[in-house]
mmCIF file of C-alpha atoms in Angstrom:
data_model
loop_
_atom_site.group_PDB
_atom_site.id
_atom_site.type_symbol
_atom_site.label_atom_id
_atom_site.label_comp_id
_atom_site.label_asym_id
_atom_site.label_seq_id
_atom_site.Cartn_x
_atom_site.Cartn_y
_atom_site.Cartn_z
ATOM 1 C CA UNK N 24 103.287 55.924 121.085
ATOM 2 C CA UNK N 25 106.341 53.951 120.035
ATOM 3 C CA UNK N 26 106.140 54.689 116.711
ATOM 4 C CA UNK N 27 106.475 58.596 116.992
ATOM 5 C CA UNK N 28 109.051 57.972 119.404
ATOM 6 C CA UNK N 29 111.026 55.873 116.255
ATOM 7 C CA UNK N 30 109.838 58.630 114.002
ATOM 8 C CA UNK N 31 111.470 61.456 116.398
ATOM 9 C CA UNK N 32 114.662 59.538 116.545
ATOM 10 C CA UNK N 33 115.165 58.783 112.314
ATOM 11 C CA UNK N 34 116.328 62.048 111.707
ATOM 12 C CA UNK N 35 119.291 61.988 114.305
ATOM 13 C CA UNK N 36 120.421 58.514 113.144
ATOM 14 C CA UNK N 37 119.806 59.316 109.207
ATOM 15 C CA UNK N 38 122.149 62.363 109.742
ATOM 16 C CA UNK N 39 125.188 60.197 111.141
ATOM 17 C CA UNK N 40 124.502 58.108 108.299
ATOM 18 C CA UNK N 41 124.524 60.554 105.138
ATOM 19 C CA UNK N 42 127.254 59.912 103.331
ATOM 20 C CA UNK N 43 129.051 63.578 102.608
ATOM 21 C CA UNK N 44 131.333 64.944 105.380
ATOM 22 C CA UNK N 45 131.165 68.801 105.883
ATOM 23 C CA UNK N 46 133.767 70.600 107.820
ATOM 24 C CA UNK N 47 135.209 74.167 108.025
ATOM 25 C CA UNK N 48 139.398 74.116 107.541
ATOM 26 C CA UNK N 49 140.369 74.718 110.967
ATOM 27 C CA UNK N 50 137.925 71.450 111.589
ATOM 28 C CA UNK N 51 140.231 69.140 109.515
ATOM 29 C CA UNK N 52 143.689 68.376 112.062
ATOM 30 C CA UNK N 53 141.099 67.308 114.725
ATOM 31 C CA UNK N 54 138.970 64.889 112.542
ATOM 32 C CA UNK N 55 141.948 63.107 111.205
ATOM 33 C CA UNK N 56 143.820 62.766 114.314
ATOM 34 C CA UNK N 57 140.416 61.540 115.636
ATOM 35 C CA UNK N 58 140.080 59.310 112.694
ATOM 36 C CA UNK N 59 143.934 57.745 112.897
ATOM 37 C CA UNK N 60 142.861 56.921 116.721
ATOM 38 C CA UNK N 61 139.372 54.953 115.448
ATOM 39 C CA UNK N 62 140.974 53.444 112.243
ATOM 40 C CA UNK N 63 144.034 52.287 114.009
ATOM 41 C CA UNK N 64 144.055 48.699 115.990
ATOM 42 C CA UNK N 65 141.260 47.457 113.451
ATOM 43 C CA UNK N 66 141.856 43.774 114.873
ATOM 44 C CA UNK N 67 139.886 45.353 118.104
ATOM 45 C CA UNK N 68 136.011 45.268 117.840
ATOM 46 C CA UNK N 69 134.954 49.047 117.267
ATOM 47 C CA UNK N 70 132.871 49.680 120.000
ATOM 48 C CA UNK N 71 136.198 48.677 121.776
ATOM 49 C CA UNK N 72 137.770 51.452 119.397
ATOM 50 C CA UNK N 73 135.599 53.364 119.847
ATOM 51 C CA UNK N 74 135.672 53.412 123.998
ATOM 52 C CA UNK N 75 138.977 53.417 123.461
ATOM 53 C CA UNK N 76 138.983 56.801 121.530
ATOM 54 C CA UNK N 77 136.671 58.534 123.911
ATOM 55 C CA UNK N 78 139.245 60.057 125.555
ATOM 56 C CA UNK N 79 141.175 61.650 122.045
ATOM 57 C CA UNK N 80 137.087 62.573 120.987
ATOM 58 C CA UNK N 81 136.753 64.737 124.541
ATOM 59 C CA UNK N 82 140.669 66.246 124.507
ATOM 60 C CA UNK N 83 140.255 66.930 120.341
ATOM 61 C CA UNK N 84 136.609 68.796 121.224
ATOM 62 C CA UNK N 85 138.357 70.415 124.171
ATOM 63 C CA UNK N 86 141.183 71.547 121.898
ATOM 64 C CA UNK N 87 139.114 72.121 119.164
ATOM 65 C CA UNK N 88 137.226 74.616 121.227
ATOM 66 C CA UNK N 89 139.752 76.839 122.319
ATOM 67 C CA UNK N 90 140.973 76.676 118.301
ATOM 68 C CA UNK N 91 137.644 77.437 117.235
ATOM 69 C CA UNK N 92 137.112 80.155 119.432
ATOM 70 C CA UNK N 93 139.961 81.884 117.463
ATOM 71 C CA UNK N 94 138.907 80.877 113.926
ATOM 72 C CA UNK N 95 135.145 80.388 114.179
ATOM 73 C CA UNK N 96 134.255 83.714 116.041
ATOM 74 C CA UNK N 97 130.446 84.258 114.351
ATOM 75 C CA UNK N 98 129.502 80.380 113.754
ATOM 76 C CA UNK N 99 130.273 78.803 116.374
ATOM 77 C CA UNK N 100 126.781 77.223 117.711
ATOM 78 C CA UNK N 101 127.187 75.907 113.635
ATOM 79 C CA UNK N 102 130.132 74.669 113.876
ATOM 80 C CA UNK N 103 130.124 73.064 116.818
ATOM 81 C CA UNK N 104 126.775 71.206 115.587
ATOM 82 C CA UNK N 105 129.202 70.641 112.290
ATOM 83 C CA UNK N 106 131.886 69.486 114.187
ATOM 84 C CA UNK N 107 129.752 66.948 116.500
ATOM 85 C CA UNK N 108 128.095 65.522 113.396
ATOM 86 C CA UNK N 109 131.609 65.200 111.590
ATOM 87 C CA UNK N 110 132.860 62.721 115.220
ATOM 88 C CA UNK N 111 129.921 60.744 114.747
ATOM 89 C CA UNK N 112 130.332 60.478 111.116
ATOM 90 C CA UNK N 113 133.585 59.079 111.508
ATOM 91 C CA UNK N 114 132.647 56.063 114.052
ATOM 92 C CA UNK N 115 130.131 55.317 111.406
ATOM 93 C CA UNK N 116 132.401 54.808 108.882
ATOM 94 C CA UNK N 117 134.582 52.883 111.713
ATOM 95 C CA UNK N 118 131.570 50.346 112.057
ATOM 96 C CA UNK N 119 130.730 50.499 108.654
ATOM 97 C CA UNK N 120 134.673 49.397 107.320
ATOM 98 C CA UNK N 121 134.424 46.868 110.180
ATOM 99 C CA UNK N 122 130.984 45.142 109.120
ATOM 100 C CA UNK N 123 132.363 45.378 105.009
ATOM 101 C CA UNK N 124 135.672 44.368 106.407
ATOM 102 C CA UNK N 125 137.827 46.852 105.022
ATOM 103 C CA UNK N 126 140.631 47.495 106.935
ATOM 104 C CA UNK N 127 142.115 50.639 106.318
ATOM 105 C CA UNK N 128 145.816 50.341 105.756
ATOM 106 C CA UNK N 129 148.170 51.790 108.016
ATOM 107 C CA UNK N 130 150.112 54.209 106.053
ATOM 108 C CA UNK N 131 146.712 56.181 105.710
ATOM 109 C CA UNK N 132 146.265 56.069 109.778
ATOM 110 C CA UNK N 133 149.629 57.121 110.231
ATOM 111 C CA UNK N 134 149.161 60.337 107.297
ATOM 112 C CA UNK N 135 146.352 61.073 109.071
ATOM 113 C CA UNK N 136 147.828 60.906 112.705
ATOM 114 C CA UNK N 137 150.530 63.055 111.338
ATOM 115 C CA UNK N 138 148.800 65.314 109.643
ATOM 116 C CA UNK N 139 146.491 66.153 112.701
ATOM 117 C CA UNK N 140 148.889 66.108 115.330
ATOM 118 C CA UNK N 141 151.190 68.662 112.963
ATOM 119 C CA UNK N 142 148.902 70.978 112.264
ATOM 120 C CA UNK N 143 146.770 71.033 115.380
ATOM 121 C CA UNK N 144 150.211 71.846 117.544
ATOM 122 C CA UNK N 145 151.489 74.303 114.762
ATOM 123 C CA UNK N 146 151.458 77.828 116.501
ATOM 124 C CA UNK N 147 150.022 79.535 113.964
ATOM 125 C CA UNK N 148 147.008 77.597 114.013
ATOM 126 C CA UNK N 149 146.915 77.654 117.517
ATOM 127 C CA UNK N 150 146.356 81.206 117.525
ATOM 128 C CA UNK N 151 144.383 81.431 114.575
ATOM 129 C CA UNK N 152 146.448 83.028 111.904
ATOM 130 C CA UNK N 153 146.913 80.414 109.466
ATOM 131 C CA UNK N 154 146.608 76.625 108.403
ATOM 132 C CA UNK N 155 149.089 75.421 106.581
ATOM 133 C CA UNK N 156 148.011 72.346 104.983
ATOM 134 C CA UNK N 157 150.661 71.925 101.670
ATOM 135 C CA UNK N 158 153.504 72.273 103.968
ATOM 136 C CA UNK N 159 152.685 69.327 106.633
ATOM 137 C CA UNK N 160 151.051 67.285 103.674
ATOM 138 C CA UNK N 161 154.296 66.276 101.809
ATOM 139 C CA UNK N 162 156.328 65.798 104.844
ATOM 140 C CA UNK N 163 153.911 63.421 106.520
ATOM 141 C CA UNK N 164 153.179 61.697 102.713
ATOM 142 C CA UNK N 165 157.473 60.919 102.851
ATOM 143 C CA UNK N 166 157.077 59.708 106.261
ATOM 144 C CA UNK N 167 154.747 57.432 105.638
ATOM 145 C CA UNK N 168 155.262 55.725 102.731
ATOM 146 C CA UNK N 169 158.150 54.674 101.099
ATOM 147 C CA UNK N 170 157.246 55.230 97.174
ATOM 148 C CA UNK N 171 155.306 51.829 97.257
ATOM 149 C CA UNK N 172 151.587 52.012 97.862
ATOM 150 C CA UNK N 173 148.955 50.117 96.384
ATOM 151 C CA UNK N 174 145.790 51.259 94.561
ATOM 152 C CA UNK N 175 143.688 51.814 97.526
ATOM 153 C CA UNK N 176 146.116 53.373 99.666
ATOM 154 C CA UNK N 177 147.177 55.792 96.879
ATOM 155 C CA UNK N 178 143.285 56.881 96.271
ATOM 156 C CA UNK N 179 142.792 57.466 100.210
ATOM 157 C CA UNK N 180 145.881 59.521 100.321
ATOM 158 C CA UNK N 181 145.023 61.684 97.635
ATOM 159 C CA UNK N 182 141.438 61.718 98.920
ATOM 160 C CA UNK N 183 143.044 63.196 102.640
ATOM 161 C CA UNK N 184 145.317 65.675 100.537
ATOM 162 C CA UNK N 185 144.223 69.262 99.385
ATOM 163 C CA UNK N 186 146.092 71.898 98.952
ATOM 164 C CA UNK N 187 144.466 74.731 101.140
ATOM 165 C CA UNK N 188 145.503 77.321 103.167
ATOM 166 C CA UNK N 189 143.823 79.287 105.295
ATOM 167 C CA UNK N 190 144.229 82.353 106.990
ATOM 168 C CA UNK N 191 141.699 83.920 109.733
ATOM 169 C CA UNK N 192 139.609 86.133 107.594
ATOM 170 C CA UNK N 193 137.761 89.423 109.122
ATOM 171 C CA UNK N 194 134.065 88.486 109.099
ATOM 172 C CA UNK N 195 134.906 84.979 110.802
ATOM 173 C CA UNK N 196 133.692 82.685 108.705
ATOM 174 C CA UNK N 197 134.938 80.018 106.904
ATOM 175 C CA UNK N 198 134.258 78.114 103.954
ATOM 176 C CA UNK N 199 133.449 74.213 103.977
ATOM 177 C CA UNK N 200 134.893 71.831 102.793
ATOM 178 C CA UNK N 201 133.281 68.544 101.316
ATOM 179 C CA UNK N 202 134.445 65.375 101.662
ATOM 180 C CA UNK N 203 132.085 63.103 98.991
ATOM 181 C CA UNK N 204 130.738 59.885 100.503
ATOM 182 C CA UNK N 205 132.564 60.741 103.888
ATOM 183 C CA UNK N 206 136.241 61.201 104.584
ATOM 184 C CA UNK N 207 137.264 58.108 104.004
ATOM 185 C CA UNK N 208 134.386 56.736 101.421
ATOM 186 C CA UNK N 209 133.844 53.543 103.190
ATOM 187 C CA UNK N 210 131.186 52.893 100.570
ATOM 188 C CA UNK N 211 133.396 53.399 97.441
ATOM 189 C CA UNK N 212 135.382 50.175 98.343
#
């Protein structure tokens, strides 16, 4: 009997685990200003993190819901599943930077703080008109870094930045968008 209860529960935990990221645009302010909150304070074990961020997770879904309910009118049972999966995805590759030891480096935390903080407050994403990404990019790129960054900190920055915008389209849905090897491709390092 314990064996099909393992088998019933591989799926679940093989999902958390894949390594691509899927989200819809209006998706992408709350998963990096969820990921700046797990990714920050890496001297802290991550299930301390990761308590920690339990309170940004339930106030970004809580947000993210009324956003969604704006920009994700006809998928919203899938992309609320998306959006769950994309969370959990993200404390995985919290514990998995932790066990390889692979900080991330600070500059990226703070891009993606203000990134997501930006754009989820911007009014017209609020109300589900547009998403602005290009403008908020560059201005939170020259606020956190100073012209210097290293190798790694250059590839995650250009791995965080696409040029997108989005605006609310009639039939509601919205394309993905695919990060490879998760958002922050603990694996590639």
């Amino acid at each position: 009997m314990a064996s099909a209860l393992v088998c019933a529960m591989a799926p679940a935990a093989a999902q958390a685990e894949s390594r691509d990221l899927e989200v819809s645009a209006p998706m992408v302010p709350f998963i990096y200003h969820y990921s700046a909150c797990l990714f920050d304070n890496e001297a802290l074990p991550v299930d301390d993190r990761i308590a920690e961020c339990r309170t940004v997770r339930d106030t970004v879904k809580s947000e993210a819901d009324m956003v969604f309910a704006e920009w994700l009118r006809r998928d919203r049972p899938r992309s609320d599943r998306m959006f769950d999966r994309a969370l959990d995805v993200l404390e995985y590759e919290a514990r998995y930077a932790q066990e390889k030891r692979e900080p991330v480096p600070q500059s990226v935390v703070a891009y993606l703080d203000c990134v997501g903080t930006r754009l989820s407050n911007d009014p017209n994403f609020r109300n589900g008109t547009s998403l602005d990404f290009p403008f908020v990019d560059e201005d939170c790129r020259d606020a956190v870094t100073d012209g210097s960054v290293d190798g790694r900190e250059n590839t995650l920055l250009s791995r965080l930045d696409f040029d997108y915008r989005a605006h609310r389209s009639a039939s509601g849905r919205m394309p993905t968008i695919t990060y490879r090897y998760g958002l922050l491709a603990p694996r590639r390092f």
